[in-house]
PDB file of C-alpha atoms in Angstrom:
ATOM      1  CA  MET Y   1      -0.005   0.023  -0.003  1.00 54.00           C
ATOM      2  CA  ALA Y   2       2.825   2.443   0.872  1.00 70.00           C
ATOM      3  CA  GLU Y   3       4.541   1.792  -2.480  1.00 76.00           C
ATOM      4  CA  ASP Y   4       1.305   2.407  -4.273  1.00 92.00           C
ATOM      5  CA  THR Y   5       0.807   5.685  -2.454  1.00 96.00           C
ATOM      6  CA  LEU Y   6       4.331   6.794  -3.215  1.00 96.00           C
ATOM      7  CA  LEU Y   7       3.849   5.949  -6.864  1.00 96.00           C
ATOM      8  CA  GLN Y   8       0.642   7.936  -7.010  1.00 97.00           C
ATOM      9  CA  ALA Y   9       2.200  10.989  -5.317  1.00 98.00           C
ATOM     10  CA  ALA Y  10       5.339  10.776  -7.555  1.00 98.00           C
ATOM     11  CA  THR Y  11       3.101  10.698 -10.639  1.00 98.00           C
ATOM     12  CA  ALA Y  12       1.123  13.740  -9.329  1.00 98.00           C
ATOM     13  CA  ALA Y  13       4.565  15.599  -8.824  1.00 98.00           C
ATOM     14  CA  HIS Y  14       5.719  14.533 -12.266  1.00 98.00           C
ATOM     15  CA  ASP Y  15       2.511  15.748 -13.883  1.00 98.00           C
ATOM     16  CA  GLY Y  16       2.313  18.944 -11.893  1.00 98.00           C
ATOM     17  CA  ASN Y  17      -1.063  17.764 -10.549  1.00 98.00           C
ATOM     18  CA  LEU Y  18      -0.882  19.918  -7.343  1.00 98.00           C
ATOM     19  CA  GLU Y  19      -4.472  19.232  -6.247  1.00 98.00           C
ATOM     20  CA  ARG Y  20      -3.934  15.424  -6.332  1.00 98.00           C
ATOM     21  CA  LEU Y  21      -0.588  15.754  -4.628  1.00 98.00           C
ATOM     22  CA  ARG Y  22      -2.122  17.793  -1.857  1.00 98.00           C
ATOM     23  CA  GLU Y  23      -4.850  15.254  -1.327  1.00 97.00           C
ATOM     24  CA  ILE Y  24      -2.304  12.362  -1.015  1.00 97.00           C
ATOM     25  CA  LEU Y  25      -0.110  14.310   1.432  1.00 97.00           C
ATOM     26  CA  ALA Y  26      -3.082  15.163   3.575  1.00 97.00           C
ATOM     27  CA  ALA Y  27      -4.431  11.536   3.653  1.00 96.00           C
ATOM     28  CA  SER Y  28      -1.126   9.740   3.823  1.00 96.00           C
ATOM     29  CA  PRO Y  29       1.637  11.821   5.489  1.00 96.00           C
ATOM     30  CA  ALA Y  30       3.689   8.655   5.793  1.00 96.00           C
ATOM     31  CA  VAL Y  31       4.365   8.926   2.004  1.00 97.00           C
ATOM     32  CA  LEU Y  32       7.018  11.511   2.847  1.00 97.00           C
ATOM     33  CA  THR Y  33       9.314   8.817   4.353  1.00 96.00           C
ATOM     34  CA  ALA Y  34       8.296   5.963   1.992  1.00 96.00           C
ATOM     35  CA  ARG Y  35      10.846   4.704  -0.415  1.00 96.00           C
ATOM     36  CA  ASP Y  36      10.850   2.961  -3.742  1.00 96.00           C
ATOM     37  CA  GLU Y  37      12.892  -0.082  -4.723  1.00 95.00           C
ATOM     38  CA  SER Y  38      16.022   2.171  -5.164  1.00 96.00           C
ATOM     39  CA  GLY Y  39      15.517   3.867  -1.822  1.00 97.00           C
ATOM     40  CA  ARG Y  40      14.271   7.097  -3.359  1.00 97.00           C
ATOM     41  CA  THR Y  41      11.868   9.296  -1.471  1.00 98.00           C
ATOM     42  CA  LEU Y  42       8.995  11.442  -2.828  1.00 98.00           C
ATOM     43  CA  LEU Y  43      11.153  14.497  -2.611  1.00 98.00           C
ATOM     44  CA  ASP Y  44      13.935  12.736  -4.690  1.00 98.00           C
ATOM     45  CA  LEU Y  45      11.461  11.642  -7.210  1.00 98.00           C
ATOM     46  CA  ALA Y  46       9.840  15.134  -7.452  1.00 98.00           C
ATOM     47  CA  CYS Y  47      13.234  16.718  -7.859  1.00 98.00           C
ATOM     48  CA  ARG Y  48      14.150  14.306 -10.653  1.00 98.00           C
ATOM     49  CA  ALA Y  49      10.858  15.137 -12.420  1.00 98.00           C
ATOM     50  CA  ALA Y  50      11.454  18.927 -12.090  1.00 98.00           C
ATOM     51  CA  THR Y  51      14.889  18.538 -13.733  1.00 98.00           C
ATOM     52  CA  GLY Y  52      13.825  16.404 -16.634  1.00 98.00           C
ATOM     53  CA  GLY Y  53      15.392  13.326 -15.085  1.00 97.00           C
ATOM     54  CA  ILE Y  54      18.630  15.033 -14.211  1.00 98.00           C
ATOM     55  CA  ALA Y  55      18.888  16.114 -17.807  1.00 96.00           C
ATOM     56  CA  ILE Y  56      22.011  17.588 -19.376  1.00 93.00           C
ATOM     57  CA  PRO Y  57      21.728  20.027 -21.089  1.00 90.00           C
ATOM     58  CA  LEU Y  58      19.497  21.755 -18.439  1.00 94.00           C
ATOM     59  CA  VAL Y  59      15.707  21.081 -18.700  1.00 96.00           C
ATOM     60  CA  SER Y  60      13.978  23.865 -16.755  1.00 97.00           C
ATOM     61  CA  GLY Y  61      10.956  21.804 -15.550  1.00 97.00           C
ATOM     62  CA  THR Y  62       7.453  23.271 -15.282  1.00 98.00           C
ATOM     63  CA  ALA Y  63       6.321  25.819 -12.705  1.00 98.00           C
ATOM     64  CA  GLU Y  64       3.989  23.118 -11.492  1.00 98.00           C
ATOM     65  CA  GLN Y  65       6.662  20.470 -11.105  1.00 98.00           C
ATOM     66  CA  HIS Y  66       8.691  22.944  -9.001  1.00 98.00           C
ATOM     67  CA  ALA Y  67       5.674  23.870  -7.020  1.00 98.00           C
ATOM     68  CA  ALA Y  68       5.213  20.137  -6.247  1.00 98.00           C
ATOM     69  CA  VAL Y  69       8.782  19.997  -4.905  1.00 98.00           C
ATOM     70  CA  ASP Y  70       8.008  23.018  -2.604  1.00 98.00           C
ATOM     71  CA  MET Y  71       4.803  21.388  -1.431  1.00 98.00           C
ATOM     72  CA  VAL Y  72       6.603  18.157  -0.511  1.00 98.00           C
ATOM     73  CA  LEU Y  73       9.356  20.257   1.342  1.00 98.00           C
ATOM     74  CA  ALA Y  74       6.546  22.270   3.213  1.00 98.00           C
ATOM     75  CA  ALA Y  75       4.962  19.036   4.182  1.00 98.00           C
ATOM     76  CA  GLY Y  76       8.099  18.107   6.128  1.00 97.00           C
ATOM     77  CA  ALA Y  77      10.172  15.975   3.719  1.00 98.00           C
ATOM     78  CA  ASP Y  78      13.860  15.478   4.722  1.00 98.00           C
ATOM     79  CA  PRO Y  79      15.867  17.354   2.042  1.00 98.00           C
ATOM     80  CA  SER Y  80      19.082  15.313   2.940  1.00 97.00           C
ATOM     81  CA  ALA Y  81      17.383  11.928   2.688  1.00 98.00           C
ATOM     82  CA  ALA Y  82      19.597   9.809   0.354  1.00 98.00           C
ATOM     83  CA  ASP Y  83      18.782   6.771  -1.757  1.00 98.00           C
ATOM     84  CA  GLU Y  84      20.588   3.488  -1.554  1.00 97.00           C
ATOM     85  CA  ASP Y  85      23.582   5.069  -3.449  1.00 97.00           C
ATOM     86  CA  GLY Y  86      23.836   8.046  -1.225  1.00 98.00           C
ATOM     87  CA  TRP Y  87      22.348  10.250  -3.836  1.00 98.00           C
ATOM     88  CA  THR Y  88      20.287  13.258  -2.462  1.00 98.00           C
ATOM     89  CA  PRO Y  89      17.970  15.817  -4.086  1.00 98.00           C
ATOM     90  CA  LEU Y  90      20.841  18.291  -3.827  1.00 98.00           C
ATOM     91  CA  HIS Y  91      22.950  15.882  -6.113  1.00 98.00           C
ATOM     92  CA  THR Y  92      20.108  16.084  -8.654  1.00 98.00           C
ATOM     93  CA  ALA Y  93      20.024  19.913  -8.460  1.00 98.00           C
ATOM     94  CA  GLY Y  94      23.740  20.181  -8.751  1.00 98.00           C
ATOM     95  CA  MET Y  95      24.397  17.824 -11.487  1.00 97.00           C
ATOM     96  CA  ALA Y  96      21.399  19.235 -13.535  1.00 98.00           C
ATOM     97  CA  GLY Y  97      22.496  22.869 -12.873  1.00 98.00           C
ATOM     98  CA  HIS Y  98      19.386  24.124 -11.089  1.00 98.00           C
ATOM     99  CA  VAL Y  99      20.404  26.991  -8.948  1.00 98.00           C
ATOM    100  CA  ASP Y 100      17.059  27.936  -7.659  1.00 98.00           C
ATOM    101  CA  LEU Y 101      16.227  24.393  -6.777  1.00 98.00           C
ATOM    102  CA  ALA Y 102      19.475  23.993  -4.976  1.00 98.00           C
ATOM    103  CA  ARG Y 103      18.898  27.152  -2.957  1.00 98.00           C
ATOM    104  CA  ARG Y 104      15.427  26.032  -1.926  1.00 98.00           C
ATOM    105  CA  LEU Y 105      16.853  22.639  -0.773  1.00 98.00           C
ATOM    106  CA  VAL Y 106      19.659  24.200   1.111  1.00 98.00           C
ATOM    107  CA  GLU Y 107      17.353  26.692   2.862  1.00 97.00           C
ATOM    108  CA  ALA Y 108      15.237  23.710   3.883  1.00 98.00           C
ATOM    109  CA  GLY Y 109      18.284  22.092   5.440  1.00 97.00           C
ATOM    110  CA  GLY Y 110      19.741  19.968   2.627  1.00 98.00           C
ATOM    111  CA  SER Y 111      23.335  18.959   3.316  1.00 97.00           C
ATOM    112  CA  VAL Y 112      26.104  20.039   0.817  1.00 98.00           C
ATOM    113  CA  ARG Y 113      28.364  17.506   2.355  1.00 97.00           C
ATOM    114  CA  ALA Y 114      26.551  14.341   1.171  1.00 97.00           C
ATOM    115  CA  ASP Y 115      28.914  11.954  -0.655  1.00 97.00           C
ATOM    116  CA  ALA Y 116      27.225   9.848  -3.273  1.00 98.00           C
ATOM    117  CA  TYR Y 117      28.195   6.276  -4.136  1.00 97.00           C
ATOM    118  CA  GLY Y 118      30.496   6.146  -1.109  1.00 95.00           C
ATOM    119  CA  LYS Y 119      33.139   8.415  -2.822  1.00 96.00           C
ATOM    120  CA  GLU Y 120      34.830  10.865  -0.676  1.00 96.00           C
ATOM    121  CA  GLY Y 121      34.126  14.231  -2.088  1.00 97.00           C
ATOM    122  CA  GLY Y 122      31.219  13.020  -4.238  1.00 98.00           C
ATOM    123  CA  SER Y 123      29.130  16.012  -3.228  1.00 98.00           C
ATOM    124  CA  PRO Y 124      26.485  17.995  -5.146  1.00 98.00           C
ATOM    125  CA  LEU Y 125      29.127  20.663  -5.978  1.00 98.00           C
ATOM    126  CA  SER Y 126      31.554  18.121  -7.281  1.00 98.00           C
ATOM    127  CA  TYR Y 127      28.962  16.902  -9.780  1.00 98.00           C
ATOM    128  CA  ALA Y 128      28.135  20.405 -10.720  1.00 98.00           C
ATOM    129  CA  LEU Y 129      31.810  21.225 -11.403  1.00 98.00           C
ATOM    130  CA  PHE Y 130      32.511  18.075 -13.230  1.00 97.00           C
ATOM    131  CA  TYR Y 131      29.575  18.957 -15.627  1.00 96.00           C
ATOM    132  CA  ALA Y 132      30.938  22.534 -16.114  1.00 97.00           C
ATOM    133  CA  LYS Y 133      28.371  24.302 -13.835  1.00 97.00           C
ATOM    134  CA  ALA Y 134      30.587  26.576 -11.814  1.00 98.00           C
ATOM    135  CA  TYR Y 135      27.627  28.935 -11.227  1.00 98.00           C
ATOM    136  CA  MET Y 136      26.209  26.302  -8.891  1.00 98.00           C
ATOM    137  CA  GLY Y 137      28.863  27.483  -6.378  1.00 97.00           C
ATOM    138  CA  GLU Y 138      26.520  30.281  -5.632  1.00 92.00           C
ATOM    139  CA  ALA Y 139      24.014  27.903  -4.096  1.00 97.00           C
ATOM    140  CA  LEU Y 140      26.117  25.060  -2.751  1.00 98.00           C
ATOM    141  CA  GLU Y 141      28.020  26.769   0.002  1.00 95.00           C
ATOM    142  CA  PRO Y 142      30.058  26.203   1.958  1.00 96.00           C
ATOM    143  CA  VAL Y 143      32.502  24.662  -0.651  1.00 97.00           C
ATOM    144  CA  TYR Y 144      32.774  20.903  -0.140  1.00 97.00           C
ATOM    145  CA  PRO Y 145      35.245  19.318  -0.723  1.00 97.00           C
ATOM    146  CA  ASP Y 146      37.410  22.368  -0.365  1.00 97.00           C
ATOM    147  CA  ASN Y 147      40.446  21.277  -2.420  1.00 98.00           C
ATOM    148  CA  LEU Y 148      42.606  22.578  -5.145  1.00 98.00           C
ATOM    149  CA  ARG Y 149      40.377  21.065  -7.836  1.00 98.00           C
ATOM    150  CA  ALA Y 150      37.232  22.786  -6.615  1.00 98.00           C
ATOM    151  CA  ALA Y 151      38.965  26.201  -5.988  1.00 98.00           C
ATOM    152  CA  ALA Y 152      40.389  26.072  -9.640  1.00 98.00           C
ATOM    153  CA  ALA Y 153      36.933  25.174 -11.091  1.00 98.00           C
ATOM    154  CA  LEU Y 154      35.362  28.002  -9.053  1.00 98.00           C
ATOM    155  CA  GLY Y 155      37.932  30.623 -10.173  1.00 97.00           C
ATOM    156  CA  ARG Y 156      39.041  31.210  -6.637  1.00 97.00           C
ATOM    157  CA  ASP Y 157      42.561  31.957  -5.258  1.00 95.00           C
ATOM    158  CA  LEU Y 158      44.876  28.943  -5.130  1.00 97.00           C
ATOM    159  CA  GLY Y 159      47.466  30.384  -2.825  1.00 95.00           C
ATOM    160  CA  ARG Y 160      46.262  28.636   0.268  1.00 95.00           C
ATOM    161  CA  PHE Y 161      46.934  25.223  -1.456  1.00 98.00           C
ATOM    162  CA  VAL Y 162      50.584  26.034  -2.218  1.00 96.00           C
ATOM    163  CA  VAL Y 163      53.549  26.351  -0.048  1.00 94.00           C
ATOM    164  CA  GLY Y 164      56.746  26.967  -1.924  1.00 89.00           C
ATOM    165  CA  ASP Y 165      56.910  24.483  -4.617  1.00 86.00           C
ATOM    166  CA  ASP Y 166      54.700  21.974  -2.751  1.00 93.00           C
ATOM    167  CA  LEU Y 167      50.963  21.519  -2.571  1.00 97.00           C
ATOM    168  CA  THR Y 168      49.392  21.524   0.926  1.00 97.00           C
ATOM    169  CA  ASP Y 169      47.531  18.529   2.209  1.00 96.00           C
ATOM    170  CA  ALA Y 170      44.242  20.332   1.629  1.00 97.00           C
ATOM    171  CA  ALA Y 171      44.863  20.288  -2.076  1.00 98.00           C
ATOM    172  CA  TYR Y 172      44.574  16.420  -2.052  1.00 97.00           C
ATOM    173  CA  THR Y 173      41.454  16.048   0.098  1.00 96.00           C
ATOM    174  CA  GLY Y 174      38.193  14.874  -1.289  1.00 96.00           C
ATOM    175  CA  LEU Y 175      39.598  13.247  -4.448  1.00 97.00           C
ATOM    176  CA  GLY Y 176      37.790   9.950  -3.972  1.00 96.00           C
ATOM    177  CA  PHE Y 177      35.172  11.300  -6.542  1.00 97.00           C
ATOM    178  CA  TYR Y 178      36.570  11.895  -9.912  1.00 96.00           C
ATOM    179  CA  ALA Y 179      33.665  11.129 -12.274  1.00 95.00           C
ATOM    180  CA  PRO Y 180      30.166   9.658 -12.359  1.00 93.00           C
ATOM    181  CA  VAL Y 181      29.921   5.935 -11.890  1.00 92.00           C
ATOM    182  CA  PHE Y 182      29.493   5.066 -15.601  1.00 91.00           C
ATOM    183  CA  PHE Y 183      33.101   6.298 -16.238  1.00 93.00           C
ATOM    184  CA  PRO Y 184      35.888   3.585 -15.930  1.00 93.00           C
ATOM    185  CA  ASP Y 185      37.841   3.124 -12.753  1.00 94.00           C
ATOM    186  CA  TRP Y 186      40.855   5.353 -12.330  1.00 95.00           C
ATOM    187  CA  GLN Y 187      43.844   4.058 -10.512  1.00 92.00           C
ATOM    188  CA  ARG Y 188      45.018   7.296  -9.038  1.00 93.00           C
ATOM    189  CA  THR Y 189      48.579   8.024  -8.054  1.00 94.00           C
ATOM    190  CA  ARG Y 190      47.655  11.261  -6.218  1.00 94.00           C
ATOM    191  CA  SER Y 191      51.035  12.553  -7.387  1.00 97.00           C
ATOM    192  CA  ARG Y 192      51.516  16.332  -7.477  1.00 97.00           C
ATOM    193  CA  GLN Y 193      51.477  16.379 -11.345  1.00 98.00           C
ATOM    194  CA  GLU Y 194      48.306  14.351 -11.548  1.00 98.00           C
ATOM    195  CA  VAL Y 195      46.485  16.593  -9.121  1.00 98.00           C
ATOM    196  CA  LEU Y 196      47.619  19.712 -11.076  1.00 98.00           C
ATOM    197  CA  ASP Y 197      46.588  18.242 -14.345  1.00 98.00           C
ATOM    198  CA  GLU Y 198      43.200  17.192 -13.131  1.00 98.00           C
ATOM    199  CA  ALA Y 199      42.545  20.565 -11.548  1.00 98.00           C
ATOM    200  CA  LEU Y 200      43.478  22.155 -14.988  1.00 98.00           C
ATOM    201  CA  SER Y 201      40.806  20.091 -16.758  1.00 98.00           C
ATOM    202  CA  TRP Y 202      38.245  21.060 -14.242  1.00 98.00           C
ATOM    203  CA  ALA Y 203      39.236  24.772 -14.445  1.00 98.00           C
ATOM    204  CA  SER Y 204      39.072  24.560 -18.274  1.00 98.00           C
ATOM    205  CA  ARG Y 205      35.566  23.157 -18.526  1.00 97.00           C
ATOM    206  CA  ASN Y 206      34.459  25.872 -16.157  1.00 98.00           C
ATOM    207  CA  ASP Y 207      36.206  28.656 -18.262  1.00 98.00           C
ATOM    208  CA  GLN Y 208      38.465  29.812 -15.409  1.00 98.00           C
ATOM    209  CA  CYS Y 209      41.462  31.242 -17.357  1.00 98.00           C
ATOM    210  CA  SER Y 210      43.072  32.923 -14.427  1.00 97.00           C
ATOM    211  CA  THR Y 211      43.344  29.688 -12.369  1.00 98.00           C
ATOM    212  CA  MET Y 212      44.345  27.772 -15.395  1.00 98.00           C
ATOM    213  CA  ALA Y 213      47.274  30.211 -15.692  1.00 98.00           C
ATOM    214  CA  SER Y 214      48.171  29.675 -11.992  1.00 97.00           C
ATOM    215  CA  LEU Y 215      48.036  25.843 -12.354  1.00 98.00           C
ATOM    216  CA  VAL Y 216      50.352  26.024 -15.469  1.00 98.00           C
ATOM    217  CA  ASP Y 217      52.744  28.228 -13.503  1.00 97.00           C
ATOM    218  CA  LEU Y 218      52.732  25.494 -10.900  1.00 97.00           C
ATOM    219  CA  GLY Y 219      53.618  22.880 -13.514  1.00 97.00           C
ATOM    220  CA  ALA Y 220      50.212  21.635 -14.934  1.00 98.00           C
ATOM    221  CA  ASP Y 221      50.629  20.368 -18.550  1.00 98.00           C
ATOM    222  CA  VAL Y 222      48.253  21.821 -21.053  1.00 98.00           C
ATOM    223  CA  ASN Y 223      48.337  18.502 -23.138  1.00 98.00           C
ATOM    224  CA  ALA Y 224      47.911  16.158 -20.098  1.00 97.00           C
ATOM    225  CA  ASN Y 225      45.110  13.616 -20.088  1.00 95.00           C
ATOM    226  CA  ALA Y 226      44.790  13.256 -16.345  1.00 94.00           C
ATOM    227  CA  PHE Y 227      41.588  11.288 -16.656  1.00 94.00           C
ATOM    228  CA  ARG Y 228      39.499  10.791 -19.745  1.00 92.00           C
ATOM    229  CA  GLY Y 229      40.076  14.076 -21.497  1.00 93.00           C
ATOM    230  CA  THR Y 230      42.663  16.840 -21.873  1.00 95.00           C
ATOM    231  CA  ALA Y 231      41.850  20.262 -20.625  1.00 97.00           C
ATOM    232  CA  LEU Y 232      41.178  21.420 -24.291  1.00 97.00           C
ATOM    233  CA  LEU Y 233      38.767  18.606 -24.960  1.00 95.00           C
ATOM    234  CA  TRP Y 234      36.771  19.332 -21.821  1.00 95.00           C
ATOM    235  CA  ALA Y 235      36.752  23.027 -22.605  1.00 96.00           C
ATOM    236  CA  CYS Y 236      35.428  22.248 -26.090  1.00 94.00           C
ATOM    237  CA  TYR Y 237      32.859  19.843 -24.814  1.00 91.00           C
ATOM    238  CA  ALA Y 238      31.414  22.729 -22.680  1.00 92.00           C
ATOM    239  CA  ASP Y 239      31.890  25.266 -25.475  1.00 92.00           C
ATOM    240  CA  LYS Y 240      34.110  27.441 -23.262  1.00 97.00           C
ATOM    241  CA  VAL Y 241      35.749  29.415 -26.011  1.00 98.00           C
ATOM    242  CA  ASP Y 242      37.945  31.631 -23.785  1.00 98.00           C
ATOM    243  CA  ALA Y 243      39.412  28.646 -22.056  1.00 98.00           C
ATOM    244  CA  ALA Y 244      39.932  26.821 -25.211  1.00 98.00           C
ATOM    245  CA  ARG Y 245      41.623  29.917 -26.805  1.00 98.00           C
ATOM    246  CA  TRP Y 246      43.843  30.240 -23.758  1.00 98.00           C
ATOM    247  CA  LEU Y 247      44.919  26.603 -23.882  1.00 98.00           C
ATOM    248  CA  LEU Y 248      45.749  26.884 -27.708  1.00 98.00           C
ATOM    249  CA  ASP Y 249      47.643  30.030 -27.079  1.00 98.00           C
ATOM    250  CA  HIS Y 250      49.750  28.098 -24.501  1.00 98.00           C
ATOM    251  CA  GLY Y 251      50.616  25.136 -26.575  1.00 97.00           C
ATOM    252  CA  ALA Y 252      47.591  22.759 -26.471  1.00 98.00           C
ATOM    253  CA  ASP Y 253      47.473  20.380 -29.417  1.00 97.00           C
ATOM    254  CA  PRO Y 254      44.091  20.563 -31.096  1.00 96.00           C
ATOM    255  CA  ASP Y 255      44.646  17.274 -32.883  1.00 96.00           C
ATOM    256  CA  LEU Y 256      45.778  15.212 -29.891  1.00 95.00           C
ATOM    257  CA  ARG Y 257      43.995  11.908 -29.803  1.00 93.00           C
ATOM    258  CA  HIS Y 258      42.889  10.289 -26.548  1.00 89.00           C
ATOM    259  CA  ASP Y 259      39.922   8.493 -25.001  1.00 89.00           C
ATOM    260  CA  TRP Y 260      37.259  10.768 -23.476  1.00 85.00           C
ATOM    261  CA  GLY Y 261      34.330  10.484 -21.210  1.00 81.00           C
ATOM    262  CA  GLY Y 262      32.602   7.248 -20.172  1.00 82.00           C
ATOM    263  CA  GLU Y 263      33.725   3.763 -21.117  1.00 83.00           C
ATOM    264  CA  GLY Y 264      33.870   3.554 -24.879  1.00 79.00           C
ATOM    265  CA  HIS Y 265      32.414   7.056 -25.421  1.00 82.00           C
ATOM    266  CA  GLY Y 266      35.335   8.732 -27.242  1.00 82.00           C
ATOM    267  CA  VAL Y 267      37.971   6.341 -28.385  1.00 87.00           C
ATOM    268  CA  ALA Y 268      41.013   8.262 -29.858  1.00 91.00           C
ATOM    269  CA  ALA Y 269      38.773  11.255 -30.219  1.00 93.00           C
ATOM    270  CA  VAL Y 270      39.964  14.866 -30.464  1.00 96.00           C
ATOM    271  CA  ALA Y 271      38.527  18.177 -29.307  1.00 95.00           C
ATOM    272  CA  MET Y 272      36.838  18.818 -32.672  1.00 95.00           C
ATOM    273  CA  HIS Y 273      34.836  15.617 -32.393  1.00 95.00           C
ATOM    274  CA  LEU Y 274      33.128  16.589 -29.117  1.00 93.00           C
ATOM    275  CA  ALA Y 275      32.818  20.273 -30.108  1.00 95.00           C
ATOM    276  CA  ALA Y 276      30.960  19.170 -33.311  1.00 96.00           C
ATOM    277  CA  GLN Y 277      28.721  16.573 -31.624  1.00 94.00           C
ATOM    278  CA  HIS Y 278      27.606  18.868 -28.884  1.00 94.00           C
ATOM    279  CA  ASN Y 279      26.901  21.803 -31.265  1.00 95.00           C
ATOM    280  CA  CYS Y 280      29.621  23.966 -29.676  1.00 96.00           C
ATOM    281  CA  VAL Y 281      29.647  26.560 -32.359  1.00 96.00           C
ATOM    282  CA  GLY Y 282      32.216  28.880 -30.871  1.00 96.00           C
ATOM    283  CA  CYS Y 283      34.796  26.161 -30.268  1.00 97.00           C
ATOM    284  CA  VAL Y 284      34.325  24.528 -33.730  1.00 97.00           C
ATOM    285  CA  ARG Y 285      35.011  27.955 -35.332  1.00 97.00           C
ATOM    286  CA  LEU Y 286      38.042  28.494 -33.047  1.00 98.00           C
ATOM    287  CA  LEU Y 287      39.455  25.086 -33.735  1.00 97.00           C
ATOM    288  CA  LEU Y 288      39.084  25.557 -37.498  1.00 97.00           C
ATOM    289  CA  ASP Y 289      40.739  29.085 -37.243  1.00 96.00           C
ATOM    290  CA  ARG Y 290      43.633  27.460 -35.385  1.00 96.00           C
ATOM    291  CA  GLY Y 291      44.260  24.706 -37.984  1.00 95.00           C
ATOM    292  CA  ALA Y 292      42.538  21.759 -36.404  1.00 96.00           C
ATOM    293  CA  ASP Y 293      42.008  18.860 -38.886  1.00 95.00           C
ATOM    294  CA  PRO Y 294      38.278  18.797 -39.812  1.00 94.00           C
ATOM    295  CA  ASP Y 295      38.766  15.318 -41.473  1.00 94.00           C
ATOM    296  CA  ILE Y 296      40.326  13.482 -38.534  1.00 95.00           C
ATOM    297  CA  VAL Y 297      38.622  10.262 -37.592  1.00 95.00           C
ATOM    298  CA  ASP Y 298      38.055   8.727 -34.169  1.00 92.00           C
ATOM    299  CA  GLY Y 299      39.266   5.215 -33.146  1.00 90.00           C
ATOM    300  CA  ALA Y 300      35.994   3.502 -32.603  1.00 88.00           C
ATOM    301  CA  HIS Y 301      33.782   4.445 -35.536  1.00 87.00           C
ATOM    302  CA  GLY Y 302      36.127   6.042 -38.069  1.00 91.00           C
ATOM    303  CA  GLY Y 303      33.952   9.199 -37.745  1.00 93.00           C
ATOM    304  CA  THR Y 304      34.941  12.703 -38.815  1.00 95.00           C
ATOM    305  CA  PRO Y 305      33.754  15.756 -36.820  1.00 96.00           C
ATOM    306  CA  ALA Y 306      31.079  16.237 -39.297  1.00 95.00           C
ATOM    307  CA  GLY Y 307      29.921  12.627 -38.776  1.00 95.00           C
ATOM    308  CA  TRP Y 308      29.845  13.236 -35.065  1.00 94.00           C
ATOM    309  CA  ALA Y 309      27.856  16.371 -35.604  1.00 95.00           C
ATOM    310  CA  GLU Y 310      25.336  14.479 -37.837  1.00 94.00           C
ATOM    311  CA  PHE Y 311      25.064  11.642 -35.297  1.00 92.00           C
ATOM    312  CA  GLY Y 312      24.371  14.177 -32.533  1.00 91.00           C
ATOM    313  CA  GLY Y 313      21.861  16.092 -34.480  1.00 95.00           C
ATOM    314  CA  ALA Y 314      24.138  19.240 -34.213  1.00 95.00           C
ATOM    315  CA  GLU Y 315      22.871  21.152 -37.142  1.00 96.00           C
ATOM    316  CA  ASP Y 316      24.828  24.427 -36.609  1.00 96.00           C
ATOM    317  CA  THR Y 317      28.261  22.814 -36.267  1.00 96.00           C
ATOM    318  CA  LEU Y 318      27.546  20.419 -39.177  1.00 94.00           C
ATOM    319  CA  LYS Y 319      26.737  23.413 -41.459  1.00 95.00           C
ATOM    320  CA  ILE Y 320      29.928  25.082 -40.333  1.00 95.00           C
ATOM    321  CA  LEU Y 321      32.030  21.998 -41.052  1.00 94.00           C
ATOM    322  CA  ARG Y 322      30.368  21.540 -44.474  1.00 93.00           C
ATOM    323  CA  GLU Y 323      30.837  25.116 -45.419  1.00 90.00           C
ATOM    324  CA  SER Y 324      34.497  24.884 -44.377  1.00 88.00           C
ATOM    325  CA  ALA Y 325      34.822  21.709 -46.503  1.00 84.00           C
ATOM    326  CA  ASP Y 326      33.284  23.415 -49.478  1.00 79.00           C
ATOM    327  CA  ARG Y 327      35.775  26.333 -49.195  1.00 82.00           C
ATOM    328  CA  GLN Y 328      38.645  23.945 -49.148  1.00 77.00           C
ATOM    329  CA  ARG Y 329      37.638  22.280 -52.545  1.00 66.00           C
TER     330      ARG Y 329
END
């Protein structure tokens, strides 16, 4: 009976049927603590609905779906209640890039220190920064984990993580999380070079040129592939033109092949492949201007950037690449 009531309430929240949701909450207040087979609460399910299922790129959700979240919170739902993987409503807001939703959850008492999937530092902010959403730092305060990587991605001063030529212990904290669970395992060395190079890739996808410069001064390598993507590839994935330009100006190789993203996602891919597929017009234009090879093929499908754009339904970048090819004939 509890599972049936939870399903009915979750359906009402998804559909933005506020009258029906209000009736269920009044008749069955225990629905607030009920859980589905994955340990998800009504608030968790309502937040997923309001974010398009944690959609990337961002899906705004309807006003009624967000009102359903607020109704569930007002009824007394625990905003920090985690599912069986440790995932909380704030993780959903952070990863999906919903600032206002995150603020409402934090104001209701949601914890910014929750670690998903048992990974130290697997916080809502970490998921936001991994997916190039530095603006979420406005809502997910205080910063957790407060390490070099997060500071670089947020564009904050790195001085407190450096003593002489060494990194402080704080620079290395909270690095148990490095990517969502569908990415391959990474056997970290936690070396100084690895930590710098990873921080550079996080700074680049968040368009933080000033901290990128600081990291390179400390020894970060602009062509390093710390984990599943160089700084340039991550910048182009997120269409961060300023960061991509800075990296190219400082020696990044636009045609460097390497694996990117989740398992099997980008075998021997280059920055142009990702920029084309994700319709990153600014970065495709920049790469073409800087002499990147528009006909280079990846290692899994033999696909050119134009092929990746076509596969991704990226009409704008496909048009740019075809027009460039026509001019070369």
